[in-house]
Structures are given as C-alpha cells and as structure tokens.
Coordinates of C-alpha atoms and ligand atoms in Angstrom, one line a residue:
M157 CA -13.0 -15.2 -32.8
K158 CA -14.7 -11.8 -32.9
N159 CA -18.0 -11.6 -31.2
H160 CA -20.0 -8.1 -31.8
S161 CA -22.9 -8.8 -29.2
I162 CA -19.7 -7.6 -26.9
K163 CA -19.5 -4.4 -24.8
E164 CA -17.1 -2.3 -25.8
V165 CA -15.8 1.0 -23.9
D166 CA -12.4 2.2 -23.3
A167 CA -11.2 2.3 -21.0
V168 CA -11.8 -0.2 -17.9
V169 CA -10.5 0.0 -14.9
L170 CA -9.7 -2.1 -11.9
G171 CA -11.0 -1.3 -8.0
A172 CA -12.9 1.4 -6.5
G173 CA -9.6 2.4 -4.1
F174 CA -8.4 6.0 -4.3
A175 CA -6.8 4.7 -7.5
G176 CA -9.3 3.4 -9.8
L177 CA -12.1 6.4 -8.1
Y178 CA -10.1 9.1 -9.4
M179 CA -9.1 7.3 -12.4
L180 CA -12.9 7.4 -13.1
Y181 CA -13.1 10.4 -13.0
Q182 CA -9.9 12.1 -15.1
L183 CA -11.6 10.1 -17.6
R184 CA -14.7 10.5 -18.0
S185 CA -13.8 14.7 -17.2
K186 CA -12.7 14.2 -20.9
G187 CA -15.3 12.0 -22.2
F188 CA -13.5 8.7 -22.1
S189 CA -17.0 6.2 -21.6
T190 CA -15.4 4.2 -18.6
V191 CA -16.1 1.2 -16.2
V192 CA -14.7 0.7 -13.4
Y193 CA -15.2 -3.2 -11.8
E194 CA -14.7 -3.8 -8.2
A195 CA -14.8 -6.8 -5.9
G196 CA -16.6 -5.5 -2.9
D197 CA -20.0 -4.3 -2.4
G198 CA -18.8 -0.1 -1.8
V199 CA -16.2 2.2 -3.0
G200 CA -12.5 2.2 -0.5
G201 CA -10.3 -0.6 -1.6
V202 CA -8.1 -1.0 1.2
W203 CA -10.4 1.1 2.9
Y204 CA -13.2 -1.5 2.6
W205 CA -11.6 -4.1 3.5
N206 CA -9.2 -3.7 6.2
R207 CA -12.1 -3.6 8.5
Y208 CA -10.2 -4.6 11.7
P209 CA -9.7 -3.3 15.3
G210 CA -7.8 0.0 15.5
A211 CA -7.9 0.2 11.4
R212 CA -6.7 4.3 11.1
C213 CA -4.0 4.9 8.3
D214 CA -0.5 6.0 9.7
V215 CA -0.5 9.3 7.6
E216 CA -1.7 12.2 8.7
S217 CA -5.1 13.1 7.7
I218 CA -4.4 16.6 6.4
Y219 CA -2.2 15.1 4.3
Y220 CA -3.7 11.7 3.3
N221 CA -6.9 13.3 0.8
Y222 CA -6.7 13.5 -2.3
T223 CA -5.5 17.2 -3.9
F224 CA -6.9 17.3 -7.1
S225 CA -10.4 19.8 -5.8
K226 CA -10.1 23.2 -3.6
E227 CA -13.2 22.2 -3.2
L228 CA -13.0 18.7 -2.5
Y229 CA -10.4 19.5 0.0
E230 CA -12.3 22.3 1.8
E231 CA -15.6 21.1 1.9
W232 CA -13.9 18.0 4.3
N233 CA -13.2 18.3 7.8
W234 CA -11.4 15.2 9.1
T235 CA -11.2 15.2 13.5
S236 CA -7.5 13.8 14.2
R237 CA -4.5 13.3 12.9
F238 CA -4.0 9.4 12.4
P239 CA -7.7 8.9 11.1
E240 CA -10.2 5.9 11.7
Q241 CA -10.2 3.3 9.3
E242 CA -14.6 4.4 9.3
E243 CA -13.8 7.5 8.3
I244 CA -11.3 7.1 5.5
L245 CA -13.6 5.0 3.8
N246 CA -16.5 7.1 4.5
Y247 CA -14.9 10.5 3.5
L248 CA -14.2 8.4 -0.8
N249 CA -18.0 7.8 0.3
Y250 CA -18.2 11.3 0.1
V251 CA -15.5 11.4 -2.8
A252 CA -17.9 9.0 -5.2
D253 CA -20.6 10.2 -4.4
R254 CA -19.5 13.8 -4.7
F255 CA -18.5 13.4 -8.4
E256 CA -20.9 11.0 -9.8
L257 CA -18.7 7.8 -9.8
R258 CA -21.1 5.4 -8.8
K259 CA -22.9 5.4 -11.4
D260 CA -20.0 3.8 -13.7
I261 CA -19.0 1.3 -10.7
Q262 CA -20.3 -2.2 -11.0
F263 CA -20.3 -4.0 -7.4
N264 CA -19.5 -7.0 -6.8
I265 CA -17.7 -8.3 -9.5
R266 CA -14.4 -9.5 -10.3
V267 CA -12.5 -9.5 -12.9
N268 CA -10.6 -13.1 -13.5
A269 CA -9.0 -12.0 -16.6
A270 CA -7.3 -9.5 -19.8
H271 CA -6.1 -10.8 -22.9
F272 CA -5.0 -8.4 -25.5
D273 CA -7.0 -9.6 -28.7
E274 CA -3.9 -8.7 -31.5
E275 CA -7.4 -9.3 -33.9
R276 CA -9.0 -6.3 -32.2
S277 CA -6.0 -4.8 -30.9
K278 CA -8.2 -3.9 -27.7
W279 CA -7.9 -5.2 -24.3
L280 CA -11.5 -8.6 -23.5
I281 CA -12.0 -8.6 -19.6
Y282 CA -13.9 -11.8 -18.5
L283 CA -16.0 -10.9 -15.7
N284 CA -16.4 -13.5 -12.9
N285 CA -20.2 -12.7 -13.5
G286 CA -19.6 -15.0 -16.6
S287 CA -19.3 -11.9 -18.8
Q288 CA -17.0 -10.4 -21.0
V289 CA -16.0 -6.3 -22.4
Y290 CA -14.0 -5.3 -25.0
A291 CA -11.8 -2.0 -24.1
K292 CA -9.2 -0.4 -25.7
Y293 CA -7.0 0.8 -22.8
F294 CA -7.3 -1.2 -19.2
I295 CA -6.1 0.3 -15.9
T296 CA -5.2 -0.9 -12.7
G297 CA -6.2 0.4 -9.2
I298 CA -5.9 -2.1 -7.5
G299 CA -3.0 -1.5 -4.4
C300 CA 0.3 -3.1 -3.5
L301 CA -1.1 -5.1 -0.6
S302 CA -4.2 -6.5 -2.2
A303 CA -3.5 -10.4 -1.9
A304 CA -3.8 -11.6 1.7
N305 CA -0.9 -13.5 3.1
I306 CA -3.1 -16.3 4.6
P307 CA -0.2 -19.2 5.2
N308 CA -0.3 -22.1 4.9
M309 CA -0.5 -23.7 8.4
K310 CA -1.8 -27.5 8.9
G311 CA -5.0 -27.8 10.5
L312 CA -6.7 -24.3 9.8
N313 CA -9.5 -26.6 8.0
Q314 CA -10.1 -28.5 11.1
F315 CA -10.1 -24.8 14.1
K316 CA -13.7 -25.2 16.2
G317 CA -13.3 -21.5 16.3
K318 CA -13.8 -18.1 14.4
W319 CA -10.9 -17.1 12.5
Y320 CA -9.9 -13.7 10.4
H321 CA -7.2 -12.4 8.1
T322 CA -7.1 -8.2 8.7
G323 CA -7.3 -7.3 5.3
H324 CA -10.8 -9.5 4.5
W325 CA -12.4 -8.1 7.9
P326 CA -16.3 -8.8 8.2
H327 CA -18.7 -6.1 7.8
K328 CA -20.2 -6.4 11.1
K329 CA -18.3 -6.1 14.1
V330 CA -17.0 -8.4 16.0
D331 CA -17.7 -9.3 19.8
F332 CA -14.0 -10.7 21.8
T333 CA -16.1 -9.8 24.5
G334 CA -15.8 -12.8 26.9
K335 CA -12.8 -14.2 24.3
R336 CA -9.8 -16.0 24.1
V337 CA -8.1 -14.4 20.7
G338 CA -5.0 -15.0 19.1
I339 CA -3.1 -13.5 16.5
I340 CA -0.4 -14.5 14.7
G341 CA 1.6 -11.0 13.0
T342 CA 3.2 -8.5 13.7
G343 CA 3.2 -5.9 11.3
S344 CA 1.6 -2.5 10.8
S345 CA -2.1 -4.1 10.6
G346 CA -1.8 -6.8 14.2
I347 CA 0.7 -3.3 16.2
Q348 CA -2.8 -1.4 15.3
A349 CA -5.1 -4.7 16.5
I350 CA -2.7 -5.4 19.1
P351 CA -4.0 -3.0 21.8
V352 CA -7.5 -2.8 20.9
L353 CA -8.2 -6.5 21.3
A354 CA -5.6 -6.8 24.3
K355 CA -8.9 -4.4 25.9
E356 CA -11.6 -5.9 24.6
A357 CA -11.2 -9.9 24.4
K358 CA -10.9 -12.1 28.0
H359 CA -7.6 -13.1 27.4
L360 CA -4.8 -12.0 24.4
T361 CA -2.5 -14.3 22.6
V362 CA -0.1 -12.8 20.1
F363 CA 1.9 -15.0 17.9
Q364 CA 5.0 -13.4 17.3
R365 CA 8.3 -14.0 14.7
T366 CA 9.8 -11.0 14.1
P367 CA 10.1 -7.9 16.5
Q368 CA 9.1 -4.5 15.3
Y369 CA 10.5 -1.3 15.5
T370 CA 7.7 0.9 16.1
I371 CA 7.2 4.3 17.2
P372 CA 4.5 6.3 19.2
A373 CA 1.5 7.7 16.5
R374 CA 0.5 9.8 19.0
N375 CA -2.5 10.8 17.5
H376 CA -4.3 13.6 18.5
F377 CA -8.3 15.6 17.6
Y378 CA -7.4 18.0 15.3
D379 CA -9.1 21.3 16.5
E380 CA -11.3 23.7 14.0
E381 CA -8.0 26.4 13.9
F382 CA -5.5 24.1 12.8
I383 CA -8.5 22.5 10.3
R384 CA -9.0 26.4 8.9
S385 CA -5.1 26.6 8.5
T386 CA -4.3 23.7 6.8
K387 CA -7.0 25.0 4.4
E388 CA -6.1 27.9 3.7
N389 CA -2.9 26.9 2.9
F390 CA -4.0 24.5 0.9
E391 CA -2.3 25.6 -3.1
T392 CA 0.9 25.6 -1.1
L393 CA 0.5 22.2 1.0
K394 CA -0.2 20.6 -2.7
Q395 CA 3.0 22.2 -4.1
A396 CA 4.8 21.4 -0.7
M397 CA 3.7 17.1 -1.5
R398 CA 3.5 16.9 -5.3
N399 CA 7.3 18.6 -5.4
S400 CA 8.6 17.0 -2.4
V401 CA 10.7 13.1 -1.8
A402 CA 8.0 11.5 -0.6
G403 CA 4.6 13.3 -1.9
S404 CA 4.5 14.8 2.2
P405 CA 5.6 18.4 3.1
H406 CA 7.7 17.3 5.7
Q407 CA 11.5 17.6 5.3
Q408 CA 14.3 15.4 5.9
N409 CA 16.6 16.1 8.6
D410 CA 19.8 17.4 5.9
R411 CA 21.9 15.4 8.5
S412 CA 23.5 12.5 8.7
A413 CA 23.0 10.5 12.9
M414 CA 27.3 10.5 12.4
E415 CA 27.2 14.6 12.8
D416 CA 26.5 14.7 16.0
S417 CA 27.8 13.6 19.1
E418 CA 26.1 10.5 21.0
S419 CA 23.5 13.4 23.1
K420 CA 22.6 15.1 20.3
Q421 CA 21.7 12.1 18.8
Q422 CA 20.0 11.3 22.3
Q423 CA 18.0 14.4 21.4
V424 CA 16.7 14.8 18.2
F425 CA 15.7 10.6 18.3
E426 CA 14.1 12.3 22.3
D427 CA 12.4 14.9 19.6
A428 CA 11.2 12.9 17.2
W429 CA 9.5 9.4 19.5
A430 CA 7.6 13.2 21.6
E431 CA 6.4 14.2 18.5
G432 CA 5.5 11.1 16.6
G433 CA 4.0 9.9 13.2
F434 CA 7.2 9.4 10.9
A435 CA 9.3 12.4 12.5
F436 CA 11.4 9.5 13.6
A437 CA 11.8 8.3 10.3
M438 CA 13.3 11.2 9.2
S439 CA 15.1 12.6 11.7
Y440 CA 18.7 12.0 10.2
N441 CA 19.6 12.1 6.1
D442 CA 21.3 8.7 6.2
L443 CA 18.9 6.2 8.9
L444 CA 18.6 4.3 5.4
T445 CA 22.3 4.4 3.7
N446 CA 24.6 4.4 6.6
E447 CA 24.6 1.5 9.2
Q448 CA 26.0 2.9 12.0
S449 CA 23.7 6.2 12.2
N450 CA 20.7 2.8 11.0
E451 CA 22.3 1.3 14.4
K452 CA 22.2 4.0 17.0
A453 CA 18.2 4.7 16.1
A454 CA 18.0 0.4 16.3
D455 CA 19.3 0.8 19.6
F456 CA 17.3 3.6 21.3
I457 CA 13.9 2.5 20.0
R458 CA 14.9 -0.1 22.1
S459 CA 16.0 1.6 25.1
K460 CA 12.4 2.5 24.8
I461 CA 10.8 -1.1 25.1
R462 CA 13.4 -1.7 28.0
E463 CA 11.8 1.4 29.3
I464 CA 7.9 0.8 28.4
V465 CA 8.1 -2.8 29.3
K466 CA 8.0 -4.7 32.8
D467 CA 8.6 -7.7 32.9
P468 CA 12.8 -8.2 31.4
K469 CA 12.3 -10.6 29.0
V470 CA 9.5 -10.0 27.4
A471 CA 10.6 -7.1 26.7
E472 CA 13.6 -8.2 24.6
R473 CA 12.2 -10.4 22.8
L474 CA 10.1 -7.3 21.2
S475 CA 13.4 -6.1 20.8
P476 CA 14.4 -6.1 17.0
K477 CA 17.2 -7.0 15.6
Y478 CA 17.9 -6.3 12.1
M479 CA 19.0 -2.8 10.4
Y480 CA 16.0 0.0 11.6
G481 CA 13.8 1.0 9.0
T482 CA 14.2 -2.4 6.7
K483 CA 10.5 -3.2 7.1
R484 CA 7.8 -0.5 6.6
Q485 CA 8.1 1.7 9.6
V486 CA 5.4 1.0 12.3
L487 CA 3.0 3.7 13.7
D488 CA 1.3 2.6 17.4
T489 CA -0.5 3.7 20.2
D490 CA 0.3 2.1 23.5
Y491 CA 2.0 -1.7 22.4
F492 CA 5.0 -1.8 24.3
E493 CA 2.6 -0.9 27.1
T494 CA 0.3 -3.9 25.9
Y495 CA 2.5 -6.4 27.0
N496 CA 2.7 -4.8 30.7
R497 CA -1.2 -6.5 30.8
D498 CA -1.9 -9.5 32.8
N499 CA -4.7 -10.6 30.0
V500 CA -1.3 -10.6 26.9
L501 CA 1.3 -13.8 26.3
L502 CA 3.9 -13.0 23.9
V503 CA 4.7 -16.4 22.1
D504 CA 7.9 -15.4 19.8
V505 CA 7.5 -18.9 17.1
K506 CA 10.7 -18.1 15.8
E507 CA 11.8 -20.1 18.9
S508 CA 9.2 -22.4 18.9
P509 CA 8.0 -23.3 16.1
I510 CA 3.2 -23.5 14.9
D511 CA 3.6 -26.7 15.1
E512 CA 0.1 -27.0 13.1
I513 CA -3.8 -25.2 14.3
T514 CA -5.9 -27.7 16.5
E515 CA -9.7 -28.0 16.7
T516 CA -8.8 -25.6 20.4
G517 CA -6.1 -23.2 19.0
V518 CA -2.8 -23.1 17.9
K519 CA 0.4 -26.3 18.8
T520 CA 3.7 -24.4 18.6
A521 CA 6.4 -27.2 19.3
D522 CA 6.1 -26.5 23.2
D523 CA 2.5 -26.1 24.2
Q524 CA -0.8 -25.6 23.4
Y525 CA -3.3 -22.2 23.3
E526 CA -6.6 -22.6 23.5
L527 CA -8.0 -20.0 21.0
D528 CA -12.0 -18.8 20.4
I529 CA -10.8 -16.5 18.0
L530 CA -8.0 -16.2 15.4
I531 CA -6.5 -12.9 13.7
F532 CA -3.9 -13.9 10.9
A533 CA -2.4 -10.2 11.2
T534 CA 0.4 -11.6 8.4
G535 CA 0.0 -9.5 5.3
Y536 CA 0.7 -9.7 1.8
D537 CA 2.3 -11.4 -1.1
G538 CA 2.7 -7.3 -1.8
M539 CA 3.2 -5.7 -5.2
T540 CA 3.5 -8.5 -8.0
G541 CA 0.8 -10.3 -5.6
P542 CA -2.1 -8.5 -6.5
L543 CA -1.2 -8.5 -10.7
F544 CA -0.5 -12.0 -10.2
K545 CA -4.4 -12.8 -9.2
I546 CA -5.4 -11.9 -12.0
D547 CA -5.0 -13.6 -15.4
I548 CA -3.3 -10.9 -17.6
K549 CA -2.0 -11.6 -21.3
G550 CA -0.2 -9.5 -23.7
R551 CA 0.6 -10.0 -27.4
G552 CA 1.4 -13.5 -28.4
G553 CA -0.6 -15.1 -25.6
I554 CA 2.5 -14.5 -23.1
A555 CA 0.8 -14.2 -19.2
L556 CA 2.5 -11.3 -17.9
K557 CA 3.3 -13.7 -14.6
D558 CA 5.5 -15.4 -17.8
K559 CA 7.1 -12.2 -19.4
W560 CA 8.1 -11.9 -15.5
E561 CA 8.3 -15.1 -14.5
N562 CA 7.3 -15.1 -11.1
G563 CA 8.6 -12.3 -10.4
A564 CA 12.3 -12.8 -10.9
S565 CA 11.8 -10.5 -14.0
V566 CA 9.7 -7.4 -13.5
R567 CA 10.3 -4.9 -15.9
T568 CA 8.9 -2.0 -16.2
Y569 CA 9.0 1.2 -17.8
L570 CA 8.1 3.5 -15.2
G571 CA 6.4 1.1 -13.2
L572 CA 3.4 2.1 -15.3
T573 CA 3.2 0.2 -18.8
T574 CA 5.2 -3.0 -19.1
A575 CA 6.6 -4.1 -22.8
G576 CA 4.0 -7.0 -24.7
F577 CA 1.6 -5.6 -23.3
P578 CA -0.3 -2.5 -25.6
N579 CA -2.2 0.0 -23.4
L580 CA -1.7 -1.7 -20.5
F581 CA -1.1 0.9 -17.7
M582 CA -1.3 0.0 -14.5
I583 CA -0.7 3.0 -10.8
T584 CA 1.3 2.8 -8.4
G585 CA 2.7 -0.9 -10.6
P586 CA 5.8 -2.8 -9.6
E587 CA 8.8 0.0 -10.1
S588 CA 7.5 3.0 -9.5
P589 CA 7.7 5.1 -6.5
S590 CA 4.6 3.2 -5.5
V591 CA 4.1 2.1 -1.2
L592 CA 7.4 4.5 -0.6
V593 CA 5.6 8.5 -0.8
N594 CA 2.1 9.0 0.4
M595 CA 0.0 7.1 -2.2
P596 CA -2.5 9.4 -2.4
I597 CA -0.7 11.8 -4.5
A598 CA 1.6 8.9 -5.1
I599 CA -1.7 7.8 -6.6
E600 CA -3.1 11.0 -8.6
Q601 CA 0.9 12.2 -10.0
H602 CA 0.1 8.7 -12.4
V603 CA -4.0 8.8 -12.9
E604 CA -3.0 12.7 -14.2
W605 CA -1.0 11.5 -15.9
I606 CA -2.3 8.0 -17.6
A607 CA -5.2 10.2 -18.7
N608 CA -3.4 12.7 -20.2
C609 CA -1.0 10.1 -22.0
I610 CA -4.7 8.5 -23.4
E611 CA -5.8 12.3 -24.2
Y612 CA -2.6 12.6 -26.6
L613 CA -3.4 9.2 -27.9
R614 CA -7.0 10.0 -28.7
E615 CA -5.6 13.5 -30.2
H616 CA -3.4 12.4 -32.5
D617 CA -5.0 9.4 -33.7
I618 CA -2.8 6.7 -31.8
D619 CA -4.2 3.3 -31.6
L620 CA -1.8 1.8 -29.8
M621 CA 1.1 2.4 -28.1
D622 CA 3.1 -0.1 -26.5
T623 CA 6.2 0.2 -24.8
N624 CA 10.3 -0.3 -25.7
V625 CA 12.0 -3.1 -24.4
Q626 CA 15.0 -1.2 -23.9
A627 CA 13.2 1.3 -21.7
E628 CA 12.2 -1.7 -19.9
E629 CA 15.1 -2.3 -19.8
E630 CA 16.8 1.0 -18.8
W631 CA 14.1 1.5 -16.4
S632 CA 13.7 -2.0 -14.7
K633 CA 18.3 -1.3 -14.0
H634 CA 18.3 1.9 -12.9
C635 CA 15.4 1.0 -10.2
R636 CA 17.6 -1.5 -9.3
E637 CA 21.1 0.5 -8.4
V638 CA 18.8 2.9 -6.6
A639 CA 17.4 0.2 -4.6
N640 CA 21.0 -1.4 -4.3
T641 CA 22.6 2.0 -2.9
T642 CA 20.3 1.6 0.5
L643 CA 19.9 -0.9 3.5
Y644 CA 16.4 -1.8 2.1
V645 CA 17.4 -4.2 0.3
K646 CA 18.8 -5.8 2.9
G647 CA 15.7 -6.5 4.9
D648 CA 13.5 -9.6 4.3
S649 CA 10.2 -8.0 4.8
W650 CA 7.3 -7.9 2.0
Y651 CA 9.6 -5.0 0.4
T652 CA 11.5 -7.5 -0.9
G653 CA 9.2 -10.2 -1.1
A654 CA 11.3 -12.5 2.0
N655 CA 7.7 -12.4 3.8
I656 CA 6.1 -15.3 1.3
A657 CA 8.1 -18.5 0.6
G658 CA 9.1 -19.4 -2.3
K659 CA 8.3 -15.9 -3.5
H660 CA 11.2 -14.3 -5.4
R661 CA 13.5 -11.8 -3.6
S662 CA 13.4 -8.7 -5.5
F663 CA 12.7 -4.7 -5.0
L664 CA 10.1 -3.3 -6.9
I665 CA 9.4 0.3 -5.2
Y666 CA 11.0 2.7 -7.1
L667 CA 14.2 5.5 -4.1
G668 CA 14.5 8.2 -6.5
G669 CA 12.6 10.3 -5.5
F670 CA 9.2 11.4 -6.2
D671 CA 9.8 14.5 -7.2
Y672 CA 12.6 13.3 -9.6
Y673 CA 10.4 10.6 -10.4
T674 CA 7.6 13.1 -11.4
K675 CA 10.0 15.1 -13.6
R676 CA 10.8 12.2 -15.9
C677 CA 7.7 11.4 -16.6
I678 CA 7.0 14.7 -17.6
E679 CA 9.5 14.4 -19.2
I680 CA 8.9 11.4 -21.5
A681 CA 5.4 13.0 -22.3
Q682 CA 7.1 16.1 -23.8
N683 CA 9.6 13.9 -26.1
N684 CA 6.7 12.7 -27.8
F685 CA 6.6 9.6 -25.3
E686 CA 10.5 8.8 -25.7
G687 CA 10.4 4.9 -25.1
F688 CA 7.3 4.0 -25.8
T689 CA 5.9 3.0 -29.9
L690 CA 2.7 4.9 -30.9
Q691 CA 1.1 2.8 -33.6
K692 CA -1.3 4.0 -35.9
L693 CA -4.6 1.9 -37.3
K694 CA -5.1 1.9 -40.3
T695 CA -8.5 0.1 -40.5
M696 CA -10.5 -1.0 -37.1
S697 CA -12.8 -3.9 -36.4
Ligands
LIG1631 O1 2.0 -7.2 6.8 P1 3.2 -7.4 7.4 P2 0.6 -6.2 7.2 N1 3.9 -17.0 11.0 O2 3.9 -8.1 5.9 C1 4.2 -12.0 10.2 C2 0.1 -1.8 5.0 N2 -0.7 -1.0 6.7 O3 -1.0 -6.0 6.7 O4 8.4 -10.2 10.1 C3 4.1 -16.6 11.3 O5 4.1 -6.1 7.6 C4 5.5 -11.2 9.6 O6 6.7 -11.9 10.0 P3 8.1 -12.0 9.4 C5 1.7 -1.6 6.0 O7 2.2 0.0 4.8 C6 -0.4 -0.1 6.6 O8 1.5 -5.8 9.3 O9 7.1 -11.7 8.3 N3 4.1 -15.1 11.8 C7 4.9 -10.0 10.0 O10 5.4 -10.3 11.9 C8 2.3 -2.2 6.1 O11 3.4 -2.2 5.8 C9 -1.0 0.6 7.9 O12 8.5 -12.7 10.5 C10 3.7 -14.9 9.8 C11 3.3 -10.5 10.2 O13 3.2 -11.2 10.1 C12 1.2 -3.1 5.3 O14 0.3 -2.8 5.1 C13 -2.2 -0.8 8.5 C14 3.5 -15.6 9.7 C15 3.1 -9.4 8.9 O15 3.6 -7.9 8.7 C16 1.2 -4.6 5.2 O16 0.9 -4.6 6.6 C17 -2.1 -2.0 8.1 C18 4.3 -17.5 9.4 N4 3.8 -17.9 8.6 C19 -1.0 -1.8 7.0 N5 3.5 -14.9 7.9 C20 -1.5 2.0 8.3 O17 -1.7 2.9 7.6 C21 3.7 -13.3 8.1 N6 3.8 -13.6 9.7 C22 -1.0 2.0 8.9

C-alpha cells in the first residue's frame, strides 16, 4: 500500500561508527540526501559501546584512522601506540564535528526492519519509534561484532549483584573497589580487562573456557618527533596501507618458519615478542597455513607462559593447545603476570563447567564462587549476527535470514551485496576482507566503492542494481576455497561461528588479500559493474 506521507531520502545508513560516519560524508558530498540511524546517543560505534576497563585498540593508532583527509590526519594527534577507547571515541567525535555530520544522524533510534517495497522500488525502513522512512539505497554500517553474546546461563536473573557485558558497558565508571569480581571469557576483551580489574578489585575470579595465545602489546607514548614524521609521510603511509594485504604498512616476513634453524626461529620469535603488537603474527609467512610452523609459534608462546607464571599448574591451565592464530591474535598488557597476584583466581570451566548463576555468585561443578559483580566478556555473534538482528526482507518478501538459511548458506558478491536485495550494500559484510584487515582502511575502501557506484547509477539513470546469482555463487565459492587453504577454518572461534551454541560453522572473511580484493572491486566497477543487473524503471511513483 502506498503511503505518500512517509519521509523519503536517497540513502539510509545504519550505525554511526567508522563506517556510517564516512558513508554519510561521502554521500552528502556527492549530493545524496542521507540519514544515519544510530542506536546509541552518540557517534563511535564499537568505540561507543565498548567502555570496559582496559579497552583499547590493538591496531597502532597512527594506522587506525581515516586516510581520506590529509587535513584530518594532520590535525589529530594520537598520544600512544595503542589508543584507549576514550581517545578513539574522542577522535570519532572530532570527525563528526569537523565534517558537520551530526545534523544528518538520528541518535537513540534503532532500525527494526527494512523491507524492499517492489511497487515503489524503494526500501521501507521501520524505526523503533514507530515511524518509517523510504530510501532508494539501504546501507548497513553495523560492524561485524555488534551482536553481543550473553550465554544463556541458568539463574542469571536471580543474581543479586551487578552484571555487565563488555560490549554494553555503562557510561558511568563502575567502581570495583573492595568488590569480589568474576569475569567469564578470555578473548581480546577479557584479556584487556583482567589486569585492570585485578588492580582495582578486592578479588578477581577468571572463568576461562579456552586459554589464549596472547602477545605483549608493548604500548608506549609517542613523542612529538615521531608524530611529526608520520604526518610528513602521510601519502606514502596511506598508499602503503591501501595497497597492502591487510591494510597495514607492515610487511610479513617472506619466509617459512621451516626454512630457519631452531635457534634462528627462536631469535625471530624473541624479536617479535620484544617488539610487541602484531609483529609476532607476521614473523613468518606460513604460521596460518603450515601446521609445523604453527606449532613452533605455539610452543614459543607456551614457553613464555611457563616463564612468566609462577605456579606451574596455573601456567599449564593458561597454555593453549589448539593451533596458534585460529582464534584472533590477542595483545595484552601484563596479562599472564596478573595470575601471579594473590587476589586473582583462575577457574577452568572446561574442567569444571558452570552449573548456574546463583543469587550470590557462580556455581561450577566443583565449587561456588561468591561475587558482587559478574562480567561477561563472552564476545559476539559475529559476521551474520548484526544483520540477522534486523528484519531485512528483499524481493518477494524473502528474509535475508531465510535466504542465507540462518547462516548455513551465506551468499554475497564481494561481501558487499546479495542477490534479491537490490540497492542494499553491506559495509564490511560477510565474505569481504573485513576484520582481518585494519578496519578503518577496509571501511574506507568499501565506502568509496559504494559511493562511486551510487554516483554511477545516478549518472546513468539506473534505478535498481541487483546482484546476479551466478556472480555471488562464484564469489562465495572463491571465498570458501581461499579460506580452506588456511588453518583458520580448523579453529573454534567467532571467525567460524563455533562460539555460538547451535550456529552453523562457516568462515565468512575473505582471505585473498586486501590488495587483490581492492583491484577486483575496481575491475568490476570499470567493467560496467559486471555481475550485477542494472535496471532503469520507466515510471517512478
Ligand atoms: O570475544 P571472544 P571478545 N562459557 O569471542 C568465552 C574484537 N576486539 O569480545 O574461546 C564460558 O574473542 C570464550 O571461550 P571460547 C576482536 O576482533 C578487539 O573478547 O569460545 N566462556 C572466549 O574466551 C576480538 O577477537 C579488541 O571457548 C564463554 C570469550 O568468552 C573480538 O572483538 C578488543 C562462553 C569470548 O572471546 C571478540 O573479542 C576487544 C560460555 N558460555 C574485542 N561463551 C581490540 O582491538 C563464550 N565464552 C583490542
């Protein structure tokens, strides 16, 4: 049914994080009327929600920013190698103000549904305040990790203390002084929070299901001279990142660990450990493709854990046995050292599973732990989770969730579009390089491609762009084939969906290299958007 009183815009964008802000900037500068809907009351996306103690980025700050504006790069000064959440949030607020983006962002609004209206050839977007809006283009900038995973644990509703998820942290500082704190989960979030919590709380109990290979971040403050030199090198840096395999100017060692002697391997790993950050992951070129090389890296980290952690039993519990890197590499500050403190207890919940949350704490198969505060650092329903939270329906009223068989059969073209959902674009969607690339760089590439594409459609009077089924079949197959040459697919992680009970296992990150991927996207656009059907409508209502 037509409803002409509903507001219409050229584009609706979801989310005001790195992706949504830049999408808005691009579309507005090309003259498209655009509105961004953001569930939070401020900009920042993941950096708005993740305010847990110790939250910081594990990509170096001088690379973890936009590169579209030289002026912006010159104006902003990062204070340290790995920026704290608050600093990144300040940066994104600065960007929003500098480019006057706020006037086209509506805060505290959640998009419940987006249905493609075939009669009008527009997307009808349903907001949680009861209103609706029509848009020619519907663009998601909701990230890959925004659907929090709060495990369905018996008894949580009877817990008398306070509980939090790291990804939905309160704005007001939580005071841990004198408190008995429990934390479930030892991924990137848990590992950043644990050392900080241990210092603040009276006692900290860590409920660990799987130990992690974590590397010292070796954070430090930047000096003025360093910042000045990065600004002078901006163009070189920008090109290096945009033309790289993973959105970073760092080059991976071009050797297999198997080419080096044991003593040389040790030296390479020691140097990478001392450098900190992702140097370890880049120390050889086959850590994620060759099981023998992988085992060498794993052995090295286990030896470090034994060196750092004084109690051998605790060290053993903290030592991962699965293949290095198949869960995302974690960076830490004094993580293993924290287990030498008297006020920290490690509980292995694989050995002794959590039975229930009681009124006063956590009960495992073997013990009861009394707690005032319980923290879920239990991660996210990644990749498809954020999209499936919205009721997205394409042609014929087919739901995205049904088309993709609830995750069992995800099909996209370039991770940007999917057949049957015309004029829908997913920034860093499933089957794009996304989270295995430095995210702001991956986002910029997607946003620029989408903005140029929409401009092309306008210039050629094309109303609808839909993906061909064959093109998406081929892309998804290629994506799976590349992933299957790596060890990633063998790991139990949020990358593979193994962290969510009942979720179909699939690896939805394109691993063919960001440089190759970018070239492919450009070629497709230059070949008049091969793989898409471009349609002109005779009459538009
Ligand atoms: O989540 P995770 P995260 N009972 O899924 C455990 C990005 N990030 O929020 O491994 C008990 O990695 C789970 O155990 P297991 C980054 O990409 C970046 O930490 O599934 N435990 C695991 O230990 C990262 O990879 C930054 O066996 C349960 C933990 O919870 C991604 O976000 C900072 C459980 C979840 O770890 C996600 O990281 C933070 C249960 N029922 C996040 N369910 C930086 O830039 C889950 N677990 C630094």
